[in-house]
């Protein structure tokens, strides 16, 4: 007898029944629509093991990698635990073990999770203060290389969390988090493929994670990282990136500023525009875009028009709506 | 039984080959691209895929009333015969680019043309 666990309940699967059929028969309210593997409404995630590729038609590689599947397409042949994409992960606890101001507005936060966190560099976590205030931050660290979780927190005008992290947070403090989330990370499925990484502001955090993850995985294609800021003073980890480029012939770094003239190796212009003018044909490339939504959405369209396949465009837009609003749960 | 149009064109594989060529043409055309919300590129591309599947004579769940309700907001924003013609032109150019034989192209264009009144809500 095969059992299916969803939330706190366990259900018995009849022979030949899909996960969706079992849940619907048991009156579990899960989203679904076409029941034919096309609409992706019934997306679930297996939390206790791998799923067959036949249950993942049309899913992005990053979702496949995390054992997401379509409930209507999976007939379990062993006991299985599943959850909705959003409850897949529980609250984690972490201690602040490092704080470093990388420039006047950006703070590097190092966290030690209470239990080891399984994540991909470039995903993000929702960091939660003891009073419940929560914001999303991307992971710049690489699991197999870095001992701690690394976040880059840019101080925003009226940003309650970001100012608190920059001014008040101390080494030794405890923070809770949910995650990891996000499907913008390195995939070792095409090691010859050139990667184009484009980020603005702290969009550098996930891209540094992704670039270092690719290098650690001995990625053989070229990795081009374009980082955009307003001024040269807003750039950060510039030296660290130059050193990384010196140590790895296939890693290339370009800093771009919009608010100042070009100086030495810093280019003048928008990072996405400079990247696409250097690489007009994206047919065989994989493109990663992280940062402000305006840049990410524009660049995503241009990348597609310039030949990048839709599944080769990985994007993480740091959504921020009205900064004056009292309550805010968006990314900082 | 003779092969259907969809089979002659190569089925789902042909749709996959055509969808990016077609959607890139549409997105690059300033006379119509304001009708195509580009904030969710993936969802838009999926819609183009449904459209092509239908135009290629393939299995689909499209009905006249679906086409009407889906395009009604665009008609309110001024969608007209010129825009329809532009999209049809991109479809034709896509088929030409893929070297689809002219008799099959004619059939596809015929199916596309048959949707004009539903799309324009007439």
mmCIF file of N, CA, C and O in Angstrom, chain B residues 31-121:
data_model
loop_
_atom_site.group_PDB
_atom_site.id
_atom_site.type_symbol
_atom_site.label_atom_id
_atom_site.label_comp_id
_atom_site.label_asym_id
_atom_site.label_seq_id
_atom_site.Cartn_x
_atom_site.Cartn_y
_atom_site.Cartn_z
ATOM 1 N N UNK B 31 4.304 48.468 -34.287
ATOM 2 C CA UNK B 31 2.916 48.807 -34.580
ATOM 3 C C UNK B 31 1.947 47.941 -33.776
ATOM 4 O O UNK B 31 0.766 48.264 -33.664
ATOM 5 N N UNK B 32 2.435 46.830 -33.222
ATOM 6 C CA UNK B 32 1.524 45.941 -32.475
ATOM 7 C C UNK B 32 2.029 45.529 -31.094
ATOM 8 O O UNK B 32 1.248 45.046 -30.281
ATOM 9 N N UNK B 33 3.320 45.745 -30.808
ATOM 10 C CA UNK B 33 3.835 45.132 -29.574
ATOM 11 C C UNK B 33 3.260 45.736 -28.298
ATOM 12 O O UNK B 33 3.361 45.143 -27.229
ATOM 13 N N UNK B 34 2.607 46.893 -28.407
ATOM 14 C CA UNK B 34 1.979 47.434 -27.195
ATOM 15 C C UNK B 34 0.761 46.628 -26.779
ATOM 16 O O UNK B 34 0.272 46.780 -25.666
ATOM 17 N N UNK B 35 0.270 45.755 -27.642
ATOM 18 C CA UNK B 35 -0.848 44.883 -27.259
ATOM 19 C C UNK B 35 -0.352 43.652 -26.491
ATOM 20 O O UNK B 35 -1.144 42.911 -25.927
ATOM 21 N N UNK B 36 0.943 43.432 -26.547
ATOM 22 C CA UNK B 36 1.483 42.225 -25.931
ATOM 23 C C UNK B 36 2.247 42.608 -24.677
ATOM 24 O O UNK B 36 3.372 43.084 -24.738
ATOM 25 N N UNK B 37 1.600 42.412 -23.549
ATOM 26 C CA UNK B 37 2.192 42.730 -22.264
ATOM 27 C C UNK B 37 3.486 41.929 -22.125
ATOM 28 O O UNK B 37 3.469 40.711 -22.190
ATOM 29 N N UNK B 38 4.597 42.633 -21.966
ATOM 30 C CA UNK B 38 5.859 41.889 -21.912
ATOM 31 C C UNK B 38 6.363 41.674 -20.492
ATOM 32 O O UNK B 38 7.483 41.261 -20.283
ATOM 33 N N UNK B 39 5.532 41.970 -19.493
ATOM 34 C CA UNK B 39 6.022 41.727 -18.134
ATOM 35 C C UNK B 39 6.031 40.243 -17.801
ATOM 36 O O UNK B 39 6.795 39.805 -16.978
ATOM 37 N N UNK B 40 5.146 39.484 -18.433
ATOM 38 C CA UNK B 40 5.235 38.031 -18.261
ATOM 39 C C UNK B 40 5.459 37.372 -19.613
ATOM 40 O O UNK B 40 4.548 36.885 -20.257
ATOM 41 N N UNK B 41 6.728 37.413 -20.007
ATOM 42 C CA UNK B 41 7.121 36.928 -21.322
ATOM 43 C C UNK B 41 6.749 35.457 -21.508
ATOM 44 O O UNK B 41 6.296 35.050 -22.572
ATOM 45 N N UNK B 42 6.959 34.688 -20.455
ATOM 46 C CA UNK B 42 6.719 33.254 -20.545
ATOM 47 C C UNK B 42 5.236 32.975 -20.809
ATOM 48 O O UNK B 42 4.894 32.180 -21.684
ATOM 49 N N UNK B 43 4.360 33.651 -20.057
ATOM 50 C CA UNK B 43 2.924 33.418 -20.231
ATOM 51 C C UNK B 43 2.485 33.851 -21.621
ATOM 52 O O UNK B 43 1.670 33.188 -22.267
ATOM 53 N N UNK B 44 3.054 34.966 -22.092
ATOM 54 C CA UNK B 44 2.721 35.443 -23.431
ATOM 55 C C UNK B 44 3.157 34.435 -24.493
ATOM 56 O O UNK B 44 2.432 34.178 -25.452
ATOM 57 N N UNK B 45 4.334 33.885 -24.281
ATOM 58 C CA UNK B 45 4.835 32.912 -25.250
ATOM 59 C C UNK B 45 3.943 31.671 -25.260
ATOM 60 O O UNK B 45 3.661 31.108 -26.316
ATOM 61 N N UNK B 46 3.470 31.270 -24.091
ATOM 62 C CA UNK B 46 2.571 30.121 -24.027
ATOM 63 C C UNK B 46 1.291 30.392 -24.821
ATOM 64 O O UNK B 46 0.748 29.505 -25.463
ATOM 65 N N UNK B 47 0.817 31.649 -24.752
ATOM 66 C CA UNK B 47 -0.394 31.982 -25.511
ATOM 67 C C UNK B 47 -0.129 31.896 -27.013
ATOM 68 O O UNK B 47 -0.980 31.440 -27.779
ATOM 69 N N UNK B 48 1.053 32.367 -27.422
ATOM 70 C CA UNK B 48 1.382 32.277 -28.851
ATOM 71 C C UNK B 48 1.419 30.820 -29.290
ATOM 72 O O UNK B 48 1.045 30.477 -30.420
ATOM 73 N N UNK B 49 1.864 29.975 -28.372
ATOM 74 C CA UNK B 49 1.952 28.559 -28.684
ATOM 75 C C UNK B 49 0.560 27.970 -28.894
ATOM 76 O O UNK B 49 0.349 27.188 -29.818
ATOM 77 N N UNK B 50 -0.386 28.354 -28.037
ATOM 78 C CA UNK B 50 -1.767 27.875 -28.219
ATOM 79 C C UNK B 50 -2.322 28.342 -29.556
ATOM 80 O O UNK B 50 -2.987 27.587 -30.278
ATOM 81 N N UNK B 51 -2.044 29.602 -29.866
ATOM 82 C CA UNK B 51 -2.526 30.154 -31.129
ATOM 83 C C UNK B 51 -1.945 29.383 -32.314
ATOM 84 O O UNK B 51 -2.671 28.979 -33.231
ATOM 85 N N UNK B 52 -0.629 29.157 -32.282
ATOM 86 C CA UNK B 52 0.001 28.447 -33.404
ATOM 87 C C UNK B 52 -0.530 27.025 -33.510
ATOM 88 O O UNK B 52 -0.750 26.524 -34.619
ATOM 89 N N UNK B 53 -0.740 26.379 -32.366
ATOM 90 C CA UNK B 53 -1.258 25.014 -32.391
ATOM 91 C C UNK B 53 -2.603 24.984 -33.118
ATOM 92 O O UNK B 53 -2.865 24.104 -33.938
ATOM 93 N N UNK B 54 -3.421 25.993 -32.814
ATOM 94 C CA UNK B 54 -4.725 26.072 -33.477
ATOM 95 C C UNK B 54 -4.562 26.325 -34.976
ATOM 96 O O UNK B 54 -5.148 25.637 -35.801
ATOM 97 N N UNK B 55 -3.721 27.321 -35.296
ATOM 98 C CA UNK B 55 -3.548 27.680 -36.709
ATOM 99 C C UNK B 55 -2.942 26.531 -37.515
ATOM 100 O O UNK B 55 -3.175 26.416 -38.717
ATOM 101 N N UNK B 56 -2.168 25.675 -36.840
ATOM 102 C CA UNK B 56 -1.552 24.532 -37.512
ATOM 103 C C UNK B 56 -2.526 23.351 -37.599
ATOM 104 O O UNK B 56 -2.147 22.262 -38.006
ATOM 105 N N UNK B 57 -3.763 23.589 -37.174
ATOM 106 C CA UNK B 57 -4.763 22.531 -37.260
ATOM 107 C C UNK B 57 -4.629 21.483 -36.180
ATOM 108 O O UNK B 57 -5.132 20.367 -36.310
ATOM 109 N N UNK B 58 -3.954 21.838 -35.099
ATOM 110 C CA UNK B 58 -3.685 20.859 -34.035
ATOM 111 C C UNK B 58 -4.774 20.801 -32.997
ATOM 112 O O UNK B 58 -5.754 21.541 -33.064
ATOM 113 N N UNK B 59 -4.612 19.885 -32.036
ATOM 114 C CA UNK B 59 -5.599 19.757 -30.969
ATOM 115 C C UNK B 59 -5.585 21.006 -30.101
ATOM 116 O O UNK B 59 -4.516 21.497 -29.728
ATOM 117 N N UNK B 60 -6.722 21.556 -29.816
ATOM 118 C CA UNK B 60 -6.748 22.745 -28.974
ATOM 119 C C UNK B 60 -8.130 22.906 -28.394
ATOM 120 O O UNK B 60 -9.107 22.336 -28.880
ATOM 121 N N UNK B 61 -8.207 23.709 -27.388
ATOM 122 C CA UNK B 61 -9.483 23.907 -26.708
ATOM 123 C C UNK B 61 -10.078 25.261 -27.062
ATOM 124 O O UNK B 61 -10.990 25.730 -26.403
ATOM 125 N N UNK B 62 -9.516 25.897 -28.090
ATOM 126 C CA UNK B 62 -10.005 27.218 -28.480
ATOM 127 C C UNK B 62 -11.422 27.146 -29.019
ATOM 128 O O UNK B 62 -11.762 26.289 -29.822
ATOM 129 N N UNK B 63 -12.239 28.063 -28.622
ATOM 130 C CA UNK B 63 -13.543 28.217 -29.242
ATOM 131 C C UNK B 63 -13.713 29.677 -29.587
ATOM 132 O O UNK B 63 -13.020 30.527 -29.038
ATOM 133 N N UNK B 64 -14.664 29.942 -30.469
ATOM 134 C CA UNK B 64 -14.905 31.317 -30.875
ATOM 135 C C UNK B 64 -15.077 32.247 -29.688
ATOM 136 O O UNK B 64 -14.500 33.322 -29.646
ATOM 137 N N UNK B 65 -15.851 31.799 -28.689
ATOM 138 C CA UNK B 65 -16.119 32.707 -27.577
ATOM 139 C C UNK B 65 -14.872 32.944 -26.738
ATOM 140 O O UNK B 65 -14.708 34.021 -26.158
ATOM 141 N N UNK B 66 -13.959 31.951 -26.690
ATOM 142 C CA UNK B 66 -12.694 32.167 -25.979
ATOM 143 C C UNK B 66 -11.889 33.264 -26.674
ATOM 144 O O UNK B 66 -11.332 34.143 -26.041
ATOM 145 N N UNK B 67 -11.832 33.167 -28.007
ATOM 146 C CA UNK B 67 -11.087 34.171 -28.767
ATOM 147 C C UNK B 67 -11.697 35.555 -28.548
ATOM 148 O O UNK B 67 -10.989 36.538 -28.388
ATOM 149 N N UNK B 68 -13.018 35.590 -28.505
ATOM 150 C CA UNK B 68 -13.690 36.865 -28.297
ATOM 151 C C UNK B 68 -13.366 37.453 -26.924
ATOM 152 O O UNK B 68 -12.945 38.603 -26.820
ATOM 153 N N UNK B 69 -13.573 36.641 -25.894
ATOM 154 C CA UNK B 69 -13.378 37.204 -24.553
ATOM 155 C C UNK B 69 -11.903 37.533 -24.325
ATOM 156 O O UNK B 69 -11.578 38.530 -23.682
ATOM 157 N N UNK B 70 -11.012 36.708 -24.893
ATOM 158 C CA UNK B 70 -9.580 36.966 -24.687
ATOM 159 C C UNK B 70 -9.140 38.273 -25.344
ATOM 160 O O UNK B 70 -8.270 38.977 -24.843
ATOM 161 N N UNK B 71 -9.766 38.589 -26.484
ATOM 162 C CA UNK B 71 -9.311 39.775 -27.223
ATOM 163 C C UNK B 71 -10.150 41.020 -26.970
ATOM 164 O O UNK B 71 -9.795 42.107 -27.413
ATOM 165 N N UNK B 72 -11.271 40.847 -26.248
ATOM 166 C CA UNK B 72 -12.163 41.991 -26.023
ATOM 167 C C UNK B 72 -11.428 43.201 -25.408
ATOM 168 O O UNK B 72 -11.610 44.339 -25.869
ATOM 169 N N UNK B 73 -10.581 42.979 -24.371
ATOM 170 C CA UNK B 73 -9.888 44.149 -23.811
ATOM 171 C C UNK B 73 -8.975 44.832 -24.831
ATOM 172 O O UNK B 73 -8.797 46.048 -24.789
ATOM 173 N N UNK B 74 -8.426 44.048 -25.752
ATOM 174 C CA UNK B 74 -7.541 44.624 -26.770
ATOM 175 C C UNK B 74 -8.351 45.408 -27.807
ATOM 176 O O UNK B 74 -7.900 46.444 -28.297
ATOM 177 N N UNK B 75 -9.541 44.890 -28.116
ATOM 178 C CA UNK B 75 -10.412 45.612 -29.057
ATOM 179 C C UNK B 75 -10.765 46.971 -28.465
ATOM 180 O O UNK B 75 -10.767 47.987 -29.155
ATOM 181 N N UNK B 76 -11.026 46.974 -27.139
ATOM 182 C CA UNK B 76 -11.319 48.250 -26.478
ATOM 183 C C UNK B 76 -10.148 49.218 -26.574
ATOM 184 O O UNK B 76 -10.318 50.433 -26.598
ATOM 185 N N UNK B 77 -8.945 48.638 -26.618
ATOM 186 C CA UNK B 77 -7.755 49.492 -26.733
ATOM 187 C C UNK B 77 -7.415 49.808 -28.193
ATOM 188 O O UNK B 77 -6.346 50.351 -28.464
ATOM 189 N N UNK B 78 -8.288 49.414 -29.099
ATOM 190 C CA UNK B 78 -8.103 49.845 -30.474
ATOM 191 C C UNK B 78 -7.627 48.789 -31.447
ATOM 192 O O UNK B 78 -7.262 49.100 -32.588
ATOM 193 N N UNK B 79 -7.634 47.528 -31.024
ATOM 194 C CA UNK B 79 -7.209 46.456 -31.934
ATOM 195 C C UNK B 79 -8.107 46.456 -33.177
ATOM 196 O O UNK B 79 -9.323 46.427 -33.062
ATOM 197 N N UNK B 80 -7.492 46.496 -34.359
ATOM 198 C CA UNK B 80 -8.293 46.549 -35.584
ATOM 199 C C UNK B 80 -7.707 45.666 -36.682
ATOM 200 O O UNK B 80 -6.772 44.898 -36.444
ATOM 201 N N UNK B 81 -8.310 45.786 -37.869
ATOM 202 C CA UNK B 81 -7.899 44.920 -38.979
ATOM 203 C C UNK B 81 -6.423 45.070 -39.336
ATOM 204 O O UNK B 81 -5.772 44.103 -39.723
ATOM 205 N N UNK B 82 -5.899 46.285 -39.202
ATOM 206 C CA UNK B 82 -4.478 46.489 -39.518
ATOM 207 C C UNK B 82 -3.583 45.663 -38.593
ATOM 208 O O UNK B 82 -2.603 45.057 -39.039
ATOM 209 N N UNK B 83 -3.934 45.682 -37.290
ATOM 210 C CA UNK B 83 -3.140 44.906 -36.337
ATOM 211 C C UNK B 83 -3.258 43.418 -36.617
ATOM 212 O O UNK B 83 -2.273 42.682 -36.581
ATOM 213 N N UNK B 84 -4.488 43.000 -36.916
ATOM 214 C CA UNK B 84 -4.697 41.587 -37.242
ATOM 215 C C UNK B 84 -3.847 41.212 -38.454
ATOM 216 O O UNK B 84 -3.177 40.176 -38.471
ATOM 217 N N UNK B 85 -3.851 42.083 -39.434
ATOM 218 C CA UNK B 85 -3.066 41.833 -40.643
ATOM 219 C C UNK B 85 -1.572 41.750 -40.360
ATOM 220 O O UNK B 85 -0.866 40.920 -40.943
ATOM 221 N N UNK B 86 -1.121 42.602 -39.448
ATOM 222 C CA UNK B 86 0.311 42.585 -39.113
ATOM 223 C C UNK B 86 0.709 41.257 -38.475
ATOM 224 O O UNK B 86 1.732 40.662 -38.823
ATOM 225 N N UNK B 87 -0.126 40.784 -37.536
ATOM 226 C CA UNK B 87 0.173 39.499 -36.887
ATOM 227 C C UNK B 87 0.132 38.373 -37.917
ATOM 228 O O UNK B 87 1.015 37.500 -37.948
ATOM 229 N N UNK B 88 -0.875 38.413 -38.799
ATOM 230 C CA UNK B 88 -0.962 37.395 -39.839
ATOM 231 C C UNK B 88 0.281 37.435 -40.738
ATOM 232 O O UNK B 88 0.810 36.393 -41.138
ATOM 233 N N UNK B 89 0.765 38.655 -41.013
ATOM 234 C CA UNK B 89 1.979 38.796 -41.821
ATOM 235 C C UNK B 89 3.177 38.132 -41.150
ATOM 236 O O UNK B 89 3.995 37.482 -41.809
ATOM 237 N N UNK B 90 3.272 38.290 -39.828
ATOM 238 C CA UNK B 90 4.383 37.653 -39.109
ATOM 239 C C UNK B 90 4.249 36.130 -39.114
ATOM 240 O O UNK B 90 5.248 35.414 -39.166
ATOM 241 N N UNK B 91 3.011 35.673 -39.085
ATOM 242 C CA UNK B 91 2.796 34.226 -39.165
ATOM 243 C C UNK B 91 3.262 33.707 -40.527
ATOM 244 O O UNK B 91 3.983 32.705 -40.615
ATOM 245 N N UNK B 92 2.879 34.426 -41.575
ATOM 246 C CA UNK B 92 3.283 34.028 -42.932
ATOM 247 C C UNK B 92 4.804 34.033 -43.065
ATOM 248 O O UNK B 92 5.403 33.084 -43.580
ATOM 249 N N UNK B 93 5.436 35.097 -42.544
ATOM 250 C CA UNK B 93 6.896 35.198 -42.638
ATOM 251 C C UNK B 93 7.570 34.066 -41.857
ATOM 252 O O UNK B 93 8.615 33.544 -42.263
ATOM 253 N N UNK B 94 6.960 33.685 -40.734
ATOM 254 C CA UNK B 94 7.510 32.585 -39.933
ATOM 255 C C UNK B 94 7.468 31.280 -40.720
ATOM 256 O O UNK B 94 8.450 30.525 -40.762
ATOM 257 N N UNK B 95 6.344 31.028 -41.363
ATOM 258 C CA UNK B 95 6.203 29.793 -42.151
ATOM 259 C C UNK B 95 7.187 29.781 -43.320
ATOM 260 O O UNK B 95 7.784 28.752 -43.632
ATOM 261 N N UNK B 96 7.354 30.963 -43.933
ATOM 262 C CA UNK B 96 8.316 31.049 -45.039
ATOM 263 C C UNK B 96 9.726 30.752 -44.544
ATOM 264 O O UNK B 96 10.500 30.051 -45.197
ATOM 265 N N UNK B 97 10.041 31.312 -43.387
ATOM 266 C CA UNK B 97 11.378 31.117 -42.826
ATOM 267 C C UNK B 97 11.643 29.637 -42.547
ATOM 268 O O UNK B 97 12.770 29.165 -42.628
ATOM 269 N N UNK B 98 10.578 28.920 -42.210
ATOM 270 C CA UNK B 98 10.721 27.490 -41.905
ATOM 271 C C UNK B 98 10.547 26.615 -43.154
ATOM 272 O O UNK B 98 10.493 25.388 -43.052
ATOM 273 N N UNK B 99 10.467 27.272 -44.328
ATOM 274 C CA UNK B 99 10.323 26.545 -45.588
ATOM 275 C C UNK B 99 9.115 25.612 -45.611
ATOM 276 O O UNK B 99 9.186 24.488 -46.114
ATOM 277 N N UNK B 100 8.024 26.055 -45.048
ATOM 278 C CA UNK B 100 6.787 25.279 -45.106
ATOM 279 C C UNK B 100 6.241 25.343 -46.543
ATOM 280 O O UNK B 100 6.176 26.430 -47.121
ATOM 281 N N UNK B 101 5.895 24.192 -47.122
ATOM 282 C CA UNK B 101 5.377 24.191 -48.504
ATOM 283 C C UNK B 101 4.167 25.118 -48.638
ATOM 284 O O UNK B 101 3.371 25.233 -47.699
ATOM 285 N N UNK B 102 4.021 25.710 -49.819
ATOM 286 C CA UNK B 102 3.041 26.787 -49.951
ATOM 287 C C UNK B 102 1.609 26.307 -49.779
ATOM 288 O O UNK B 102 0.754 27.029 -49.268
ATOM 289 N N UNK B 103 1.308 25.039 -50.164
ATOM 290 C CA UNK B 103 -0.073 24.585 -49.986
ATOM 291 C C UNK B 103 -0.432 24.484 -48.500
ATOM 292 O O UNK B 103 -1.550 24.805 -48.091
ATOM 293 N N UNK B 104 0.554 24.063 -47.677
ATOM 294 C CA UNK B 104 0.292 23.981 -46.242
ATOM 295 C C UNK B 104 0.206 25.376 -45.636
ATOM 296 O O UNK B 104 -0.638 25.658 -44.774
ATOM 297 N N UNK B 105 1.082 26.268 -46.100
ATOM 298 C CA UNK B 105 1.034 27.651 -45.629
ATOM 299 C C UNK B 105 -0.344 28.253 -45.895
ATOM 300 O O UNK B 105 -0.929 28.904 -45.030
ATOM 301 N N UNK B 106 -0.876 27.965 -47.091
ATOM 302 C CA UNK B 106 -2.204 28.494 -47.424
ATOM 303 C C UNK B 106 -3.262 27.990 -46.447
ATOM 304 O O UNK B 106 -4.138 28.741 -46.019
ATOM 305 N N UNK B 107 -3.152 26.711 -46.098
ATOM 306 C CA UNK B 107 -4.134 26.151 -45.158
ATOM 307 C C UNK B 107 -4.029 26.835 -43.799
ATOM 308 O O UNK B 107 -5.040 27.189 -43.187
ATOM 309 N N UNK B 108 -2.795 27.030 -43.323
ATOM 310 C CA UNK B 108 -2.586 27.671 -42.022
ATOM 311 C C UNK B 108 -3.140 29.095 -42.047
ATOM 312 O O UNK B 108 -3.868 29.506 -41.136
ATOM 313 N N UNK B 109 -2.826 29.810 -43.114
ATOM 314 C CA UNK B 109 -3.283 31.196 -43.205
ATOM 315 C C UNK B 109 -4.814 31.253 -43.287
ATOM 316 O O UNK B 109 -5.446 32.174 -42.788
ATOM 317 N N UNK B 110 -5.401 30.224 -43.896
ATOM 318 C CA UNK B 110 -6.856 30.152 -43.967
ATOM 319 C C UNK B 110 -7.474 29.992 -42.580
ATOM 320 O O UNK B 110 -8.463 30.650 -42.243
ATOM 321 N N UNK B 111 -6.850 29.121 -41.772
ATOM 322 C CA UNK B 111 -7.365 28.934 -40.408
ATOM 323 C C UNK B 111 -7.221 30.235 -39.617
ATOM 324 O O UNK B 111 -8.142 30.672 -38.918
ATOM 325 N N UNK B 112 -6.047 30.866 -39.752
ATOM 326 C CA UNK B 112 -5.820 32.118 -39.022
ATOM 327 C C UNK B 112 -6.856 33.170 -39.453
ATOM 328 O O UNK B 112 -7.446 33.846 -38.608
ATOM 329 N N UNK B 113 -7.090 33.261 -40.757
ATOM 330 C CA UNK B 113 -8.021 34.274 -41.265
ATOM 331 C C UNK B 113 -9.446 34.023 -40.749
ATOM 332 O O UNK B 113 -10.203 34.964 -40.502
ATOM 333 N N UNK B 114 -9.747 32.742 -40.529
ATOM 334 C CA UNK B 114 -11.120 32.415 -40.087
ATOM 335 C C UNK B 114 -11.407 32.925 -38.675
ATOM 336 O O UNK B 114 -12.551 32.959 -38.253
ATOM 337 N N UNK B 115 -10.375 33.324 -37.949
ATOM 338 C CA UNK B 115 -10.587 33.801 -36.571
ATOM 339 C C UNK B 115 -10.803 35.315 -36.513
ATOM 340 O O UNK B 115 -11.071 35.857 -35.450
ATOM 341 N N UNK B 116 -10.650 35.976 -37.660
ATOM 342 C CA UNK B 116 -10.596 37.444 -37.646
ATOM 343 C C UNK B 116 -11.811 38.092 -36.978
ATOM 344 O O UNK B 116 -11.664 38.982 -36.149
ATOM 345 N N UNK B 117 -13.023 37.607 -37.313
ATOM 346 C CA UNK B 117 -14.217 38.234 -36.744
ATOM 347 C C UNK B 117 -14.322 37.990 -35.238
ATOM 348 O O UNK B 117 -14.744 38.871 -34.497
ATOM 349 N N UNK B 118 -13.926 36.786 -34.812
ATOM 350 C CA UNK B 118 -13.957 36.511 -33.370
ATOM 351 C C UNK B 118 -12.944 37.376 -32.636
ATOM 352 O O UNK B 118 -13.240 37.964 -31.595
ATOM 353 N N UNK B 119 -11.725 37.453 -33.192
ATOM 354 C CA UNK B 119 -10.668 38.230 -32.543
ATOM 355 C C UNK B 119 -11.060 39.702 -32.444
ATOM 356 O O UNK B 119 -10.836 40.355 -31.424
ATOM 357 N N UNK B 120 -11.675 40.208 -33.501
ATOM 358 C CA UNK B 120 -12.030 41.630 -33.521
ATOM 359 C C UNK B 120 -13.444 41.877 -32.980
ATOM 360 O O UNK B 120 -13.955 42.991 -33.050
ATOM 361 N N UNK B 121 -14.037 40.804 -32.442
ATOM 362 C CA UNK B 121 -15.313 40.915 -31.727
ATOM 363 C C UNK B 121 -16.433 41.475 -32.612
ATOM 364 O O UNK B 121 -17.130 42.412 -32.221
#
